[in-house]
XYZ file of C-alpha atoms in Angstrom:
354
model
C 0.008 0.017 -0.453
C 2.739 2.611 1.111
C 4.909 0.629 -1.830
C 3.275 1.444 -5.311
C 0.478 3.694 -6.456
C -2.837 2.950 -5.601
C -3.393 2.623 -9.600
C -1.155 -0.548 -10.068
C -4.090 -2.214 -7.838
C -6.650 -1.883 -11.045
C -4.416 -2.444 -13.535
C -3.523 -6.325 -11.818
C -7.509 -6.879 -10.870
C -8.501 -6.275 -14.642
C -4.894 -8.826 -15.509
C -6.570 -10.920 -12.825
C -9.327 -10.702 -14.591
C -8.509 -11.416 -18.205
C -6.297 -13.947 -17.700
C -7.614 -16.821 -14.951
C -11.579 -15.881 -15.733
C -11.535 -14.419 -19.754
C -9.254 -16.140 -21.313
C -10.128 -20.033 -20.274
C -13.464 -19.097 -21.446
C -12.141 -17.870 -24.588
C -10.612 -21.233 -25.203
C -13.156 -23.219 -24.280
C -15.864 -21.512 -26.684
C -13.601 -21.651 -29.466
C -12.570 -25.628 -29.239
C -16.656 -25.613 -29.430
C -17.031 -23.935 -32.452
C -14.283 -25.605 -34.417
C -15.526 -28.990 -33.114
C -18.556 -28.909 -33.363
C -19.858 -30.736 -36.192
C -18.512 -33.710 -34.019
C -21.382 -32.328 -31.240
C -24.769 -34.691 -31.660
C -28.012 -34.652 -29.443
C -28.306 -37.193 -27.272
C -31.577 -37.489 -24.304
C -28.240 -37.708 -21.320
C -26.513 -34.805 -23.030
C -30.382 -32.872 -23.005
C -31.071 -33.964 -19.140
C -27.634 -32.358 -18.544
C -28.816 -28.951 -20.899
C -32.217 -28.677 -19.877
C -31.849 -29.452 -15.972
C -28.851 -26.310 -14.561
C -31.845 -24.263 -17.481
C -35.013 -25.207 -15.269
C -32.953 -24.481 -11.972
C -32.969 -20.579 -12.952
C -35.840 -20.714 -14.024
C -37.469 -22.193 -11.461
C -34.699 -19.846 -8.566
C -35.945 -16.308 -11.098
C -39.865 -17.095 -9.628
C -41.501 -15.324 -7.028
C -42.517 -17.519 -4.915
C -44.960 -16.308 -2.700
C -43.854 -15.322 0.797
C -45.749 -14.654 3.959
C -44.982 -12.203 6.870
C -46.280 -12.662 10.730
C -47.560 -9.321 11.585
C -48.487 -8.142 15.800
C -51.860 -6.549 15.277
C -55.547 -6.216 16.741
C -58.479 -5.875 16.343
C -61.447 -3.353 17.564
C -64.687 -1.935 16.458
C -63.964 1.366 14.245
C -66.163 3.017 16.245
C -65.077 4.224 19.253
C -66.514 7.310 21.444
C -65.437 7.187 25.185
C -68.144 9.651 27.597
C -66.979 12.010 29.857
C -68.730 14.438 32.321
C -68.488 17.608 31.194
C -69.337 19.111 34.335
C -69.157 17.737 38.302
C -71.948 16.841 39.981
C -74.389 13.719 41.198
C -75.853 10.701 39.181
C -79.792 10.748 39.197
C -80.497 8.532 36.880
C -78.433 5.618 35.072
C -81.077 3.691 32.869
C -78.371 1.566 30.966
C -75.855 -1.344 31.847
C -73.090 -2.562 31.112
C -72.535 -4.005 28.112
C -75.897 -2.910 27.844
C -77.306 -2.329 23.022
C -78.079 0.871 22.256
C -79.464 2.840 19.570
C -78.106 6.319 18.542
C -79.751 8.904 20.777
C -80.552 7.193 23.103
C -80.451 8.628 27.202
C -77.170 6.842 28.930
C -77.360 9.253 32.640
C -78.406 11.821 33.595
C -76.380 14.124 35.528
C -76.820 17.183 38.524
C -74.923 19.981 39.502
C -76.119 22.131 41.793
C -74.080 24.768 40.912
C -75.152 25.105 37.308
C -78.774 24.878 38.388
C -77.472 27.636 40.990
C -76.630 29.767 38.753
C -79.223 28.856 35.821
C -81.613 30.623 38.746
C -79.262 33.921 39.180
C -79.195 34.698 36.120
C -82.699 33.722 35.603
C -83.741 36.454 38.179
C -81.464 39.630 36.622
C -83.009 39.206 33.782
C -86.720 38.992 34.517
C -85.112 42.324 36.964
C -83.522 44.141 33.701
C -86.497 43.124 31.893
C -89.318 45.039 33.818
C -86.909 47.502 34.715
C -86.698 48.245 30.709
C -90.786 47.477 30.912
C -91.265 50.612 32.867
C -92.121 54.352 31.242
C -88.742 56.131 31.326
C -90.285 59.417 33.313
C -86.738 60.957 34.217
C -83.605 62.200 31.736
C -81.393 60.093 34.353
C -83.936 57.004 33.374
C -84.074 57.378 29.761
C -80.158 57.787 29.874
C -80.055 54.148 30.948
C -82.004 52.482 29.169
C -79.162 51.438 26.322
C -77.530 50.602 29.717
C -80.350 48.390 30.490
C -80.784 46.699 26.845
C -76.800 45.918 26.466
C -76.638 44.483 29.669
C -79.965 41.483 29.040
C -78.026 40.757 25.559
C -75.168 39.539 27.766
C -77.672 38.246 30.498
C -79.448 36.668 27.018
C -76.443 34.974 25.576
C -74.912 33.989 29.465
C -78.506 31.970 30.230
C -78.066 30.307 26.046
C -74.641 29.211 27.196
C -76.041 27.937 31.162
C -78.828 26.049 29.262
C -76.115 24.783 27.033
C -74.380 22.936 29.850
C -76.736 22.153 31.333
C -78.320 20.201 28.562
C -75.143 18.378 28.062
C -74.944 16.883 31.204
C -77.729 14.356 29.689
C -75.341 11.825 28.369
C -76.430 9.928 24.763
C -75.617 7.531 22.502
C -72.978 8.987 19.708
C -74.343 5.985 17.152
C -75.656 2.830 18.283
C -73.198 -0.218 19.802
C -72.483 -1.251 23.382
C -72.622 0.233 26.702
C -69.158 -0.903 27.968
C -68.296 0.413 31.875
C -64.677 1.075 32.997
C -66.100 1.754 36.624
C -68.663 1.288 39.169
C -72.306 3.988 38.358
C -74.993 4.229 40.677
C -77.718 6.332 40.642
C -77.338 9.281 43.643
C -73.272 8.773 42.756
C -70.682 11.920 42.557
C -67.881 12.650 40.505
C -65.909 14.933 38.554
C -65.557 16.608 36.063
C -64.402 15.261 33.040
C -63.923 12.284 34.908
C -64.357 9.225 32.520
C -68.209 7.320 32.858
C -67.890 4.951 30.385
C -68.176 3.987 25.908
C -69.861 3.185 23.155
C -67.942 0.662 20.720
C -70.349 0.371 17.681
C -71.622 -2.677 16.398
C -71.573 -2.247 12.731
C -67.291 -2.526 11.452
C -64.036 -3.994 12.852
C -61.000 -2.192 12.135
C -57.732 -4.234 12.341
C -54.058 -2.495 13.373
C -50.873 -4.039 12.414
C -47.719 -3.123 13.078
C -45.117 -4.398 9.941
C -41.207 -4.383 10.664
C -39.529 -1.684 6.973
C -38.197 -5.903 5.272
C -41.332 -6.472 5.336
C -43.855 -3.424 3.560
C -42.949 -4.092 0.121
C -44.362 -7.724 0.465
C -48.161 -5.388 2.397
C -50.761 -3.720 -0.505
C -53.734 -2.476 -0.845
C -56.349 -4.016 -2.353
C -54.942 -7.265 -0.815
C -57.640 -9.753 0.279
C -57.215 -12.244 2.979
C -59.107 -13.919 6.689
C -59.695 -13.760 9.822
C -59.315 -16.850 11.855
C -60.065 -16.353 15.559
C -57.125 -18.324 17.470
C -59.911 -20.290 19.628
C -60.693 -21.764 16.700
C -64.441 -21.460 17.633
C -65.150 -18.692 14.835
C -65.610 -19.587 10.953
C -63.325 -17.483 9.045
C -63.700 -13.738 8.147
C -62.900 -12.406 4.682
C -61.126 -9.053 4.811
C -59.715 -6.202 3.121
C -56.564 -4.425 3.382
C -57.950 -0.477 3.854
C -54.747 1.312 4.534
C -50.967 1.119 5.003
C -49.641 4.694 6.449
C -46.239 6.664 4.854
C -44.165 7.083 7.823
C -43.236 4.808 11.086
C -44.793 5.000 13.964
C -44.193 6.844 16.690
C -44.748 5.405 19.940
C -46.721 2.209 20.136
C -50.248 2.333 20.529
C -51.412 -1.065 22.436
C -49.452 -2.205 24.834
C -49.931 -5.195 24.310
C -47.376 -5.401 21.372
C -44.716 -4.534 23.712
C -41.772 -6.470 24.838
C -41.728 -5.903 28.718
C -45.965 -7.189 28.153
C -44.998 -10.019 26.845
C -45.440 -8.698 23.192
C -43.347 -9.586 19.455
C -42.490 -5.758 19.284
C -39.388 -4.291 21.136
C -39.889 -0.528 22.914
C -38.336 1.775 25.300
C -40.172 3.041 27.418
C -39.583 7.307 26.741
C -42.536 9.898 28.532
C -44.352 7.734 29.385
C -44.657 6.410 26.013
C -43.930 2.365 24.841
C -41.259 3.555 21.642
C -40.612 0.802 18.898
C -36.165 -0.126 18.573
C -37.600 -0.238 15.022
C -39.015 2.001 12.197
C -42.972 -0.148 12.524
C -45.556 0.608 9.870
C -48.900 0.692 10.222
C -51.182 -1.548 7.799
C -55.118 -1.333 8.573
C -58.072 -4.151 7.223
C -61.610 -4.334 7.834
C -64.042 -6.576 8.159
C -67.262 -5.219 7.825
C -70.151 -6.534 9.790
C -73.889 -6.947 9.202
C -75.530 -8.217 12.864
C -73.527 -7.218 14.527
C -71.684 -8.625 17.671
C -68.331 -9.858 16.806
C -66.291 -8.170 19.423
C -68.668 -9.341 21.915
C -68.932 -12.776 20.984
C -64.825 -12.778 20.695
C -64.231 -12.550 25.074
C -67.234 -13.430 26.376
C -68.074 -9.393 27.264
C -68.388 -6.605 25.768
C -66.554 -4.537 27.421
C -62.722 -4.542 26.109
C -61.258 -2.364 23.914
C -59.809 -4.706 21.397
C -58.321 -7.725 21.043
C -54.574 -8.842 20.517
C -53.335 -11.057 17.445
C -51.053 -11.224 14.794
C -52.003 -12.347 11.022
C -49.856 -13.442 7.978
C -50.206 -11.256 4.643
C -48.013 -12.646 1.321
C -47.434 -11.075 -1.265
C -50.080 -13.672 -3.514
C -52.038 -15.004 -0.540
C -52.882 -12.428 2.055
C -53.799 -14.534 5.471
C -54.915 -13.563 9.056
C -55.536 -15.722 11.028
C -54.907 -16.384 15.035
C -55.901 -13.481 17.160
C -57.298 -14.168 20.735
C -57.720 -12.053 23.513
C -55.653 -9.763 25.486
C -54.943 -10.974 29.011
C -54.853 -7.760 30.384
C -57.404 -6.082 31.651
C -59.825 -3.999 29.451
C -58.949 -0.908 32.731
C -55.124 -0.878 31.867
C -55.073 -1.198 28.201
C -54.028 2.239 26.414
C -57.056 2.997 23.638
C -56.402 4.763 20.246
C -56.411 8.721 20.022
C -60.005 9.534 20.854
C -61.551 12.650 21.332
C -65.092 12.428 23.710
C -66.806 14.981 21.191
C -66.144 13.957 18.251
C -66.709 10.288 16.206
C -64.016 8.863 13.347
C -64.986 5.464 11.038
C -61.857 4.414 9.787
C -61.029 3.451 5.791
C -62.877 -1.028 5.710
C -64.444 -3.019 3.716
C -67.478 -2.179 4.281
C -66.967 1.302 1.959
C -64.944 -1.347 -0.725
C -66.647 -2.190 -3.636
């Protein structure tokens, strides 16, 4: 390295390739061409040529490959309901596991503080109306008319806001589904503001969220169809369709059941109370349309779980979803997907595809 210039290595490489590889091949082919009249095809010679060629062709064919993907199955519609005000439960007509229709009353709260403010505002509004109804007899009273009118508009807006807050004390089902109460609730119980009261799980569709590694991402394509096979073997295979694949890696793991410190297959590390995967994972999503509902309830024997853990296998030609099993972690300790208490999302699934 120190005695000779670097270009000499390239020259030696060219000499080696020409002298020890290209020249022997050229001589052999030259002899074959000179003795071509002596060559005769026979069955043995034909097989000797065809077998290596067939082996090369077989190696060039892309064979079906399988990718095992950890995943969870959950309802497509999940809505958490929180207490809008601190108050007392005065009516609770539903119980855990009960089916409800959209708009059905789930729980009614009573807030003494809100009732008092509503009564005080109504009283002030009546007093202002009385002052405005009187005929102004002096210049001083006539000058206060504009002030009272402005105060009247302010009190009316305040009353509307208080009435809207009072209406929110009656919780209704955002969609048809099954009620899940994560805590013991009963009539007469006092609860704090923003307390987690219950969850409504839709029964129309289920969504399957998976985690696929970067090296296996090329084997998945949107639109691939397959089947879901329960690990327990108690349910028939369900047709599913891969509806979406995230274009960026997930920043953190939403489901603790898939984490390695909870017995899952995904290696993670803890960072600011979040589980961060050690390697890049992407989220494929598949869906299946339930025409009569009740699938998630039948998987666990009770409707009081957000999702169930399992895995699915996917290939370039077949796409097979299999081996789901109920989560071993109690529902109260499950980290659910990000959901807002006031809106309900509907992820795309097999139901919306042709």
